[in-house]
């Protein structure tokens, strides 16, 4: 959730839409708990008998994020929740169950309020088991996993603020309050549509909101640590209020208002809200008389005598009547309107300040310290060195075979994109890397350029080493509970994998399967690889492929230019194309032939008359006594 009041809707106009190549080479911090909850819930909604969807989601999305998008993910796990969030969670439970503490008997209400006020010691045991299983899976994949002291989005924001990662992947809007600079709300790995990326610099320039001002908005409209906020404050009211102050003074002003001090009135030393001068004590505004007919300064009687200077007439009979919605533009009316608007604004300020002052213990210092604290990781250990190790394939196969009931060949097949990415990175960084991928395949060539999800890739051909062990690659799909091996669905690469209503949940975020090719008794693999990564790992082969592409394009251009030149000088043979304009003689002959066919007559040009010419044969049948114009009409119409 994060900040209440549809805070994401306020920030959405300032989101950047980035493609799949945005994360390539970047470090991103992933809120693992939200990742598990959101996508596992979607899978269970479509397939209630799915076997441990949290493991399946974590496995395939990690492969897509690491191999296809080229990112370096850092997974962050929630720690012990703060007492404030535990109380808010208990209050949300009572509110979601429809229980009103005010309507309960005194004893039950006291028990419910004490339960809501007492901190929850731990999270849901079943959910924590899911998190532990996902952490074990990520460790087999070689991904770094960090455990936060409290909220995972707080540690993600701290890593982003301190420069350890380039972005955060979370849907909690309070990541900005914890200090995040770049937040990716929803990530669709296999989708052509760009994802939303929010930068704090764009929000500051568009809305004028900085970190402390967002903290003030969370205090006013509510958050995960305080569900209620201040009664009467919505998103627009809170935004309008915090924009009245700078970032450095907003929290101090909230403390003053909480103590009952009105901060807007000048000329008074710390005036209390209850001691503010009423509007009746202010001097009334003196407004000059205006004509009731035209609305301009001056009385109606005076205009009837000397005329109106604004209407430029001499008598009232010609004075123009004021239209509907008329507003006088004289200096007196302008000043009166400004004073009225200022008074309305002051009354609004007094109203919202009274609402804030009516709250007890406002603002909550614990919430402010929680948002502004940078102590989300154990300072004794410090931020660990983020490293991405090679996956333990055999341990991973044993783990997924036991937990998901998948075939080992299926697991190794899905691991190939990740292994090829790691192999290319090792070759690019150190040329002394062994030349075999997975100890079985060596780099052969680049087949072509492939566009996938709107991003170009090289289709790389890997040749099977005959000296290697037997291949474990198979195209067999896993069989989940309640299914048979014949229930195999082919996923089109253009589908949107996060749209649960449009596709099978078992195929969410599953990467493309490497193609197996057999040519002249040799076994080849075809995988999609990043262009820059292949160029860095195999520069000679990439240069050869680019040269071949240039030669092919040059030959294609030369063939096209020759065909155009030949077609310009050659006389067309055979039937004339339908799009070419006919001469006047051919047009009339063709029209007459079509009319004869429609009328059932034998077309001119067939039989004996065709030898003598269509025009002469038609002339012999006509009555020569008719005028020439009539004969022409009969002949051509």
XYZ file of C-alpha atoms in Angstrom:
637
model
C 0.000 0.000 0.000
C 2.403 2.708 1.193
C 0.840 6.181 1.373
C -2.958 6.188 1.373
C -5.343 8.202 -0.728
C -4.361 6.760 -4.152
C -0.891 8.272 -3.942
C 0.219 6.460 -7.104
C -2.510 8.251 -9.099
C -0.991 11.560 -8.049
C 2.457 10.495 -9.280
C 1.362 8.717 -12.465
C 1.488 11.787 -14.796
C 5.204 12.095 -14.008
C 6.135 8.467 -14.731
C 8.575 7.600 -17.478
C 7.812 4.667 -19.745
C 10.937 2.581 -20.217
C 11.532 -0.460 -22.375
C 13.169 -3.806 -21.716
C 16.653 -2.460 -22.377
C 16.469 0.112 -19.578
C 17.589 -2.327 -16.867
C 20.457 -3.853 -18.839
C 23.634 -3.576 -16.809
C 21.848 -1.903 -13.866
C 21.564 -3.080 -10.273
C 18.002 -3.248 -8.974
C 16.695 -3.960 -5.463
C 13.626 -6.219 -5.470
C 11.020 -6.284 -2.697
C 10.686 -10.074 -2.530
C 7.590 -10.163 -0.298
C 5.495 -8.071 -2.661
C 6.816 -10.040 -5.625
C 5.678 -13.303 -4.038
C 2.266 -12.047 -2.904
C 1.174 -10.292 -6.095
C 2.048 -12.892 -8.697
C 1.421 -16.013 -6.628
C -2.073 -14.708 -5.865
C -2.701 -14.242 -9.574
C -1.578 -17.795 -10.338
C -3.723 -19.317 -7.572
C -6.743 -17.353 -8.769
C -6.619 -19.179 -12.109
C -5.276 -22.527 -10.890
C -6.143 -23.294 -7.245
C -4.287 -26.618 -7.445
C -1.007 -25.039 -8.555
C 1.976 -26.534 -6.767
C 3.862 -23.865 -4.787
C 3.321 -20.933 -7.167
C 5.689 -18.711 -5.180
C 8.645 -20.894 -6.198
C 7.582 -20.968 -9.807
C 7.105 -17.200 -9.892
C 10.467 -16.502 -8.272
C 12.304 -18.958 -10.530
C 11.035 -17.726 -13.892
C 10.959 -14.033 -13.069
C 14.537 -14.163 -11.787
C 15.667 -15.854 -14.990
C 13.892 -13.245 -17.111
C 15.212 -10.326 -15.070
C 18.797 -11.614 -15.071
C 19.133 -13.218 -18.502
C 16.686 -11.466 -20.829
C 16.637 -7.976 -19.301
C 20.301 -8.105 -18.307
C 19.757 -6.664 -14.817
C 21.624 -7.502 -11.613
C 18.871 -8.094 -9.027
C 19.382 -7.774 -5.272
C 16.545 -9.382 -3.324
C 15.468 -7.861 -0.017
C 13.413 -9.734 2.585
C 11.260 -8.152 5.302
C 12.529 -8.296 8.866
C 10.676 -7.768 12.110
C 7.747 -5.386 11.552
C 7.609 -2.186 13.556
C 5.032 -1.953 16.381
C 3.225 0.776 14.448
C 2.741 -1.439 11.409
C 1.701 -4.362 13.573
C -0.979 -2.228 15.175
C -2.100 -0.952 11.785
C -2.278 -4.524 10.501
C -4.467 -5.552 13.432
C -6.697 -2.524 12.899
C -6.969 -3.375 9.200
C -7.985 -6.920 10.141
C -10.790 -5.677 12.399
C -11.920 -3.206 9.752
C -11.797 -5.764 6.961
C -13.798 -8.282 8.962
C -16.582 -5.741 9.452
C -16.099 -5.471 13.213
C -16.760 -2.031 14.664
C -15.064 -1.620 18.034
C -17.422 1.206 18.972
C -20.469 -1.032 18.509
C -19.076 -3.902 20.616
C -19.771 -4.307 24.325
C -17.329 -2.619 26.666
C -15.408 -5.785 27.538
C -15.084 -6.904 23.918
C -14.205 -3.403 22.784
C -11.451 -3.191 25.369
C -10.145 -6.578 24.275
C -10.220 -5.547 20.626
C -8.530 -2.222 21.268
C -5.827 -3.906 23.336
C -5.289 -6.446 20.548
C -4.979 -3.636 18.035
C -2.596 -1.740 20.297
C -0.432 -4.749 21.159
C 2.419 -5.344 18.713
C 2.341 -8.520 16.674
C 5.458 -10.567 17.382
C 5.737 -12.316 14.060
C 4.288 -12.569 10.615
C 2.119 -15.272 9.190
C 3.964 -18.553 9.638
C 2.818 -19.993 6.310
C 3.930 -16.884 4.420
C 7.305 -16.928 6.141
C 7.804 -20.527 5.017
C 7.143 -19.395 1.448
C 9.703 -16.600 1.851
C 12.297 -19.007 3.254
C 11.783 -21.390 0.333
C 12.213 -18.542 -2.139
C 15.380 -17.416 -0.361
C 16.775 -20.937 -0.627
C 15.929 -20.988 -4.334
C 17.633 -17.615 -4.895
C 20.760 -18.792 -3.104
C 20.951 -21.798 -5.443
C 20.624 -19.340 -8.354
C 23.555 -17.312 -6.993
C 21.538 -14.151 -6.317
C 22.416 -11.854 -3.373
C 19.708 -11.792 -0.672
C 19.585 -9.171 2.103
C 17.363 -9.169 5.175
C 16.115 -5.807 6.408
C 15.625 -4.813 10.019
C 12.047 -3.779 9.289
C 10.394 -3.074 5.949
C 11.957 -4.423 2.769
C 11.066 -1.284 0.778
C 12.939 0.772 3.399
C 16.167 -1.148 2.769
C 15.582 -1.017 -1.007
C 15.234 2.764 -0.772
C 18.352 3.059 1.389
C 20.408 1.031 -1.098
C 19.122 3.254 -3.898
C 19.749 6.463 -1.971
C 23.314 5.461 -1.088
C 24.119 4.431 -4.666
C 24.450 0.682 -4.135
C 21.629 -0.005 -6.631
C 20.201 2.024 -9.506
C 16.479 1.405 -8.945
C 13.913 -0.310 -6.710
C 11.213 -2.714 -7.833
C 8.292 -2.342 -5.433
C 4.663 -1.242 -5.474
C 4.803 0.455 -2.056
C 4.634 4.192 -2.649
C 6.302 4.947 0.681
C 9.622 3.914 -0.884
C 10.047 7.604 -1.788
C 9.499 8.507 1.864
C 12.330 6.151 2.820
C 14.626 7.979 0.376
C 14.333 6.090 -2.937
C 15.336 7.977 -6.079
C 14.048 5.620 -8.795
C 11.113 3.239 -8.328
C 9.734 0.731 -10.832
C 6.154 -0.033 -9.875
C 5.117 -2.876 -12.197
C 7.612 -4.933 -14.191
C 6.406 -7.020 -17.137
C 9.276 -9.137 -18.342
C 7.657 -10.578 -21.487
C 5.683 -7.603 -22.715
C 6.260 -5.113 -25.515
C 4.532 -2.387 -23.520
C 6.943 -0.202 -21.511
C 6.837 -0.257 -17.736
C 6.366 2.727 -15.410
C 9.530 4.175 -13.899
C 9.261 7.000 -11.342
C 12.177 9.351 -10.672
C 12.171 11.644 -7.642
C 13.644 14.448 -9.792
C 10.586 14.395 -12.083
C 8.237 14.438 -9.091
C 10.072 17.380 -7.547
C 9.927 19.389 -10.766
C 6.297 18.516 -11.486
C 4.630 18.657 -8.063
C 7.276 20.414 -6.006
C 7.260 17.519 -3.513
C 10.399 16.394 -1.739
C 11.008 13.671 0.803
C 9.913 15.503 3.970
C 6.866 16.946 2.232
C 5.813 13.426 1.257
C 6.296 12.362 4.879
C 3.962 15.208 5.892
C 1.369 13.990 3.370
C 1.592 10.478 4.811
C 0.963 11.889 8.288
C -2.104 13.763 7.040
C -3.813 11.169 4.802
C -2.551 7.934 6.405
C -0.076 5.180 5.552
C 0.857 1.620 6.462
C 1.776 2.800 9.955
C -1.319 4.958 10.547
C -4.415 3.969 8.604
C -6.581 6.938 9.586
C -4.433 10.051 9.299
C -6.229 13.318 10.027
C -10.020 13.217 9.456
C -11.114 15.474 6.627
C -7.806 15.299 4.759
C -7.795 13.829 1.283
C -5.089 13.703 -1.336
C -5.831 17.118 -2.869
C -6.212 18.865 0.492
C -2.970 17.415 1.816
C -1.104 18.314 -1.376
C -2.405 21.886 -1.282
C -1.436 22.223 2.369
C 2.123 20.874 2.174
C 2.870 23.012 -0.877
C 2.501 26.084 1.379
C 5.810 25.272 3.101
C 9.344 24.408 2.085
C 10.837 20.994 2.754
C 13.026 22.252 5.590
C 10.150 23.801 7.558
C 7.154 21.557 6.841
C 7.672 19.177 9.781
C 8.395 22.050 12.204
C 5.183 23.768 11.098
C 3.226 20.566 11.717
C 4.632 20.453 15.249
C 3.550 24.058 15.821
C 0.039 23.398 14.525
C -0.151 20.265 16.649
C 0.511 22.439 19.709
C -2.270 24.809 18.609
C -0.061 27.558 17.167
C -1.354 29.197 13.984
C 1.703 29.671 11.685
C 0.214 31.897 8.968
C -0.781 35.101 10.785
C 1.785 37.881 10.616
C 2.101 40.522 13.314
C 1.354 38.105 16.187
C 3.870 36.150 18.272
C 2.803 32.492 18.248
C -0.947 33.146 18.094
C -3.137 30.292 19.277
C -5.763 29.010 16.879
C -8.569 29.666 19.377
C -7.401 33.278 19.856
C -7.464 34.202 16.181
C -9.332 37.429 15.339
C -12.724 36.711 13.859
C -13.694 37.928 10.432
C -16.296 40.293 11.885
C -13.616 42.388 13.651
C -11.907 43.189 10.397
C -12.676 46.532 8.713
C -15.343 46.094 6.082
C -14.392 46.741 2.483
C -15.860 50.010 1.126
C -17.076 49.530 -2.439
C -18.048 52.433 -4.691
C -21.612 52.447 -6.072
C -22.220 50.764 -9.433
C -24.955 51.221 -12.001
C -27.596 48.508 -11.804
C -28.150 48.682 -15.578
C -24.660 48.484 -17.083
C -22.680 47.429 -13.955
C -20.027 50.127 -14.334
C -18.923 52.541 -11.568
C -21.438 55.281 -10.853
C -25.076 55.358 -9.884
C -27.956 54.773 -12.239
C -29.242 58.293 -11.554
C -25.903 59.840 -12.421
C -25.674 57.818 -15.636
C -29.136 59.073 -16.655
C -27.897 62.637 -16.335
C -24.298 62.710 -17.567
C -23.909 59.238 -19.123
C -21.471 56.389 -18.468
C -17.775 56.903 -19.118
C -17.302 53.139 -19.737
C -20.258 52.828 -22.153
C -19.302 56.133 -23.847
C -22.896 57.365 -24.311
C -24.746 60.533 -23.297
C -27.945 59.176 -21.823
C -29.313 56.111 -20.066
C -31.427 55.078 -23.044
C -28.252 54.092 -24.929
C -26.376 52.666 -21.903
C -25.607 48.986 -22.579
C -27.207 46.391 -20.324
C -24.719 44.183 -18.503
C -24.614 40.578 -19.811
C -24.988 37.473 -17.685
C -21.919 36.773 -15.587
C -20.638 40.310 -15.963
C -17.607 41.271 -13.867
C -16.551 44.846 -13.490
C -12.871 45.483 -14.205
C -12.555 48.699 -12.265
C -9.762 48.956 -9.645
C -12.232 48.910 -6.767
C -13.869 45.658 -7.907
C -10.501 44.029 -8.607
C -9.335 44.860 -5.102
C -12.573 43.591 -3.601
C -12.251 40.286 -5.441
C -8.633 39.892 -4.322
C -9.611 40.551 -0.718
C -12.458 38.068 -0.971
C -10.157 35.370 -2.358
C -7.583 36.088 0.322
C -10.244 35.849 3.016
C -11.483 32.544 1.608
C -7.922 31.188 1.612
C -7.329 32.340 5.195
C -10.561 30.719 6.326
C -9.453 27.472 4.634
C -6.088 27.652 6.403
C -7.752 28.173 9.775
C -10.136 25.279 9.067
C -7.406 22.748 8.217
C -5.214 23.937 11.105
C -8.071 23.362 13.520
C -8.495 19.830 12.160
C -4.813 19.133 12.686
C -4.774 20.677 16.160
C -7.752 18.523 17.186
C -5.646 15.374 16.741
C -3.828 14.045 19.782
C -0.135 13.246 19.544
C 0.216 14.851 16.124
C 2.553 14.524 14.366
C 3.666 11.077 15.456
C 7.406 11.244 16.078
C 7.819 7.484 15.698
C 6.471 7.576 12.131
C 8.735 10.509 11.229
C 11.829 8.762 12.620
C 10.844 5.550 10.847
C 10.649 7.272 7.457
C 13.735 9.462 7.839
C 15.968 6.810 9.404
C 18.745 5.244 7.355
C 19.347 2.440 9.835
C 17.560 -0.303 7.894
C 20.602 -2.589 7.833
C 22.880 -3.840 10.545
C 25.528 -1.122 10.813
C 28.011 -3.484 12.456
C 28.136 -5.627 9.347
C 27.544 -2.709 7.007
C 26.321 -3.099 3.446
C 27.693 -6.439 2.234
C 29.620 -6.717 -0.971
C 27.000 -7.424 -3.615
C 28.142 -10.328 -5.756
C 26.352 -12.585 -8.216
C 27.726 -16.112 -8.096
C 27.328 -18.946 -10.532
C 24.236 -21.067 -9.899
C 24.539 -24.457 -8.308
C 22.722 -26.315 -11.080
C 22.733 -29.763 -9.538
C 21.461 -28.559 -6.142
C 18.864 -26.448 -7.931
C 17.694 -29.433 -9.967
C 17.310 -31.540 -6.834
C 15.447 -28.746 -5.033
C 12.940 -28.054 -7.846
C 12.489 -31.728 -8.636
C 11.468 -32.358 -5.046
C 9.394 -29.204 -4.488
C 7.796 -28.742 -7.938
C 7.849 -32.285 -9.322
C 9.582 -31.057 -12.473
C 11.732 -33.192 -14.735
C 15.510 -32.535 -14.403
C 15.813 -32.080 -18.165
C 13.095 -29.406 -18.068
C 14.914 -27.489 -15.307
C 18.255 -27.591 -17.130
C 16.577 -26.456 -20.323
C 15.044 -23.402 -18.620
C 18.399 -22.617 -17.011
C 20.234 -22.330 -20.334
C 19.459 -18.597 -20.959
C 20.930 -17.730 -17.568
C 23.957 -19.973 -18.095
C 24.635 -18.521 -21.547
C 24.425 -14.973 -20.152
C 26.916 -15.832 -17.404
C 29.174 -17.539 -19.930
C 29.218 -14.501 -22.239
C 29.963 -12.178 -19.306
C 32.864 -14.383 -18.220
C 34.287 -14.501 -21.752
C 33.969 -10.713 -22.084
C 35.726 -10.090 -18.761
C 38.457 -12.733 -19.071
C 39.420 -14.314 -22.405
C 40.882 -17.322 -20.557
C 37.380 -18.614 -19.804
C 36.779 -22.218 -20.977
C 35.245 -22.261 -24.428
C 32.375 -24.608 -23.615
C 28.946 -23.543 -22.440
C 27.674 -25.894 -19.748
C 30.662 -28.112 -20.667
C 28.822 -29.199 -23.811
C 28.410 -26.370 -26.345
C 30.842 -24.007 -28.012
C 30.129 -20.745 -29.803
C 29.533 -21.387 -33.515
C 28.079 -18.330 -35.239
C 25.454 -15.582 -35.224
C 22.426 -16.550 -37.270
C 20.502 -13.283 -37.511
C 19.057 -10.350 -35.587
C 15.810 -11.149 -33.789
C 13.343 -8.625 -32.404
C 11.773 -9.840 -29.163
C 9.457 -7.696 -27.049
C 10.517 -4.667 -29.060
C 14.243 -5.170 -28.313
C 16.866 -6.509 -30.797
C 18.841 -9.640 -29.946
C 21.386 -11.836 -31.673
C 20.210 -15.361 -32.438
C 23.387 -17.252 -31.464
C 24.138 -20.745 -32.688
C 25.948 -23.043 -30.233
C 27.556 -26.238 -31.530
C 27.478 -29.426 -29.487
C 30.926 -30.630 -28.539
C 31.179 -34.293 -29.512
C 33.646 -34.844 -26.688
C 31.110 -33.677 -24.067
C 28.703 -35.700 -22.050
C 25.244 -36.610 -23.192
C 22.862 -33.710 -23.409
C 20.135 -33.401 -20.826
C 18.204 -30.887 -22.863
C 14.644 -31.911 -23.529
C 11.457 -30.160 -24.536
C 9.330 -32.000 -22.041
C 7.027 -29.741 -20.044
C 6.535 -30.226 -16.287
C 3.418 -32.001 -15.161
C 1.679 -30.215 -12.296
C -0.821 -31.722 -9.926
C -4.108 -32.563 -11.583
C -2.657 -32.398 -15.122
C -1.436 -34.894 -17.658
C 1.582 -34.677 -19.895
C -0.652 -33.983 -22.909
C -1.784 -30.641 -21.474
C 0.991 -28.600 -23.066
C 0.376 -24.969 -24.021
C 2.666 -23.084 -26.395
C 3.210 -19.498 -25.300
C 3.478 -16.878 -28.014
C 6.303 -14.456 -27.373
C 4.069 -11.455 -28.054
C 1.707 -12.238 -25.165
C 1.555 -10.041 -22.085
C 2.566 -12.324 -19.259
C 1.206 -10.172 -16.443
C -2.329 -10.112 -17.863
C -3.658 -13.082 -15.947
C -7.068 -13.073 -17.580
C -5.588 -13.614 -21.043
C -3.362 -16.641 -20.584
C -2.673 -19.696 -18.533
C -1.184 -18.919 -15.111
C 1.271 -21.810 -15.409
C 3.076 -19.887 -18.178
C 3.487 -16.552 -16.425
C 7.019 -15.150 -16.939
C 8.338 -18.370 -18.447
C 11.267 -17.519 -20.743
C 11.590 -18.659 -24.314
C 12.830 -22.225 -24.689
C 16.160 -22.579 -26.552
C 15.697 -24.212 -29.950
C 17.454 -27.496 -30.690
C 18.733 -27.849 -34.268
C 20.278 -30.930 -35.913
C 22.313 -30.361 -39.065
C 24.558 -32.953 -40.760
C 24.626 -35.107 -37.660
C 25.668 -32.195 -35.390
C 23.514 -30.830 -32.591
C 23.105 -27.076 -32.247
C 21.356 -24.766 -29.796
C 19.814 -21.429 -30.758
C 19.541 -18.827 -27.983
C 18.680 -15.127 -27.910
C 21.568 -13.058 -26.564
C 22.199 -9.371 -25.987
C 23.967 -7.657 -28.892
C 26.447 -5.707 -26.774
C 27.273 -8.732 -24.656
C 27.981 -10.936 -27.691
C 30.060 -8.154 -29.268
C 32.183 -7.867 -26.122
C 32.649 -11.633 -25.781
C 33.270 -12.507 -29.446
C 34.331 -9.349 -31.311
C 35.784 -11.161 -34.346
C 32.681 -13.259 -34.951
C 30.477 -10.204 -34.477
C 32.537 -8.188 -36.977
C 32.301 -11.066 -39.472
C 28.525 -11.211 -39.061
C 28.173 -7.456 -39.490
C 30.311 -7.552 -42.624
C 28.145 -10.331 -44.058
C 25.061 -8.272 -43.291
C 26.532 -5.256 -45.088
C 27.365 -7.367 -48.144
C 23.859 -8.811 -48.240
C 22.337 -5.352 -48.018
C 24.643 -4.063 -50.776
C 23.709 -6.953 -53.085
C 20.047 -6.437 -52.370
C 20.297 -2.729 -53.200
C 22.182 -3.437 -56.426
C 19.585 -5.998 -57.546
C 16.781 -3.567 -56.867
C 18.528 -0.762 -58.780
C 19.168 -3.061 -61.773
C 15.584 -4.272 -61.862
C 14.316 -0.696 -61.775
C 16.688 0.329 -64.604
C 15.715 -2.629 -66.800
C 12.019 -2.072 -66.265
C 12.398 1.550 -67.400
C 13.778 0.580 -70.874
C 12.018 -2.713 -71.617
C 8.679 -2.858 -73.448
C 6.151 -4.668 -71.309
C 5.089 -8.049 -72.672
C 1.995 -10.045 -72.027
C -1.249 -8.677 -70.634
C -1.211 -5.099 -69.486
C -1.460 -4.653 -65.685
C -4.814 -3.519 -64.400
C -3.372 -0.396 -62.791
C -1.951 1.029 -66.107
C -3.984 3.686 -67.899
C -5.313 2.569 -71.330
C -5.278 4.572 -74.541
C -8.579 5.948 -75.824
C -8.875 3.293 -78.563
C -8.137 0.395 -76.198
C -10.518 1.821 -73.644
C -13.458 1.951 -76.081
C -12.729 -1.520 -77.473
C -12.552 -3.057 -74.025
C -15.758 -1.309 -72.930
C -17.618 -2.535 -76.009
C -16.345 -6.071 -75.469
C -17.614 -6.060 -71.887
C -21.041 -4.814 -72.981
C -21.334 -7.570 -75.599
C -20.545 -10.218 -72.998
C -23.183 -8.864 -70.626
C -25.834 -8.797 -73.377
C -25.097 -12.399 -74.404
C -23.631 -11.533 -77.825
C -20.444 -13.032 -79.107
C -17.605 -10.591 -78.452
C -16.073 -8.854 -81.387
C -12.724 -10.356 -82.268
C -13.802 -14.015 -82.096
C -14.492 -16.227 -85.142
C -14.333 -15.095 -88.723
C -14.982 -11.414 -87.960
C -11.921 -11.190 -85.774
C -9.714 -11.582 -88.819
C -11.231 -8.622 -90.590
C -10.942 -6.314 -87.609
C -13.513 -5.439 -85.032
C -14.092 -1.922 -86.268
C -14.834 -2.930 -89.917
C -17.077 -5.811 -88.913
C -19.162 -3.456 -86.829
C -19.385 -0.850 -89.572
C -20.834 -3.363 -92.091
C -23.735 -4.172 -89.793
C -24.734 -0.547 -89.333
C -27.276 1.211 -91.557
C -25.298 3.651 -93.652
C -28.346 5.827 -94.088
C -28.064 6.880 -90.453
C -26.128 10.011 -89.609
C -22.522 9.555 -88.581
C -23.097 10.768 -85.014
C -25.845 8.209 -84.506
C -23.726 5.425 -85.931
C -20.858 6.430 -83.595
C -23.170 6.293 -80.559
C -24.467 2.877 -81.588
C -20.936 1.659 -82.144
C -19.369 2.845 -78.847
C -22.241 3.065 -76.407
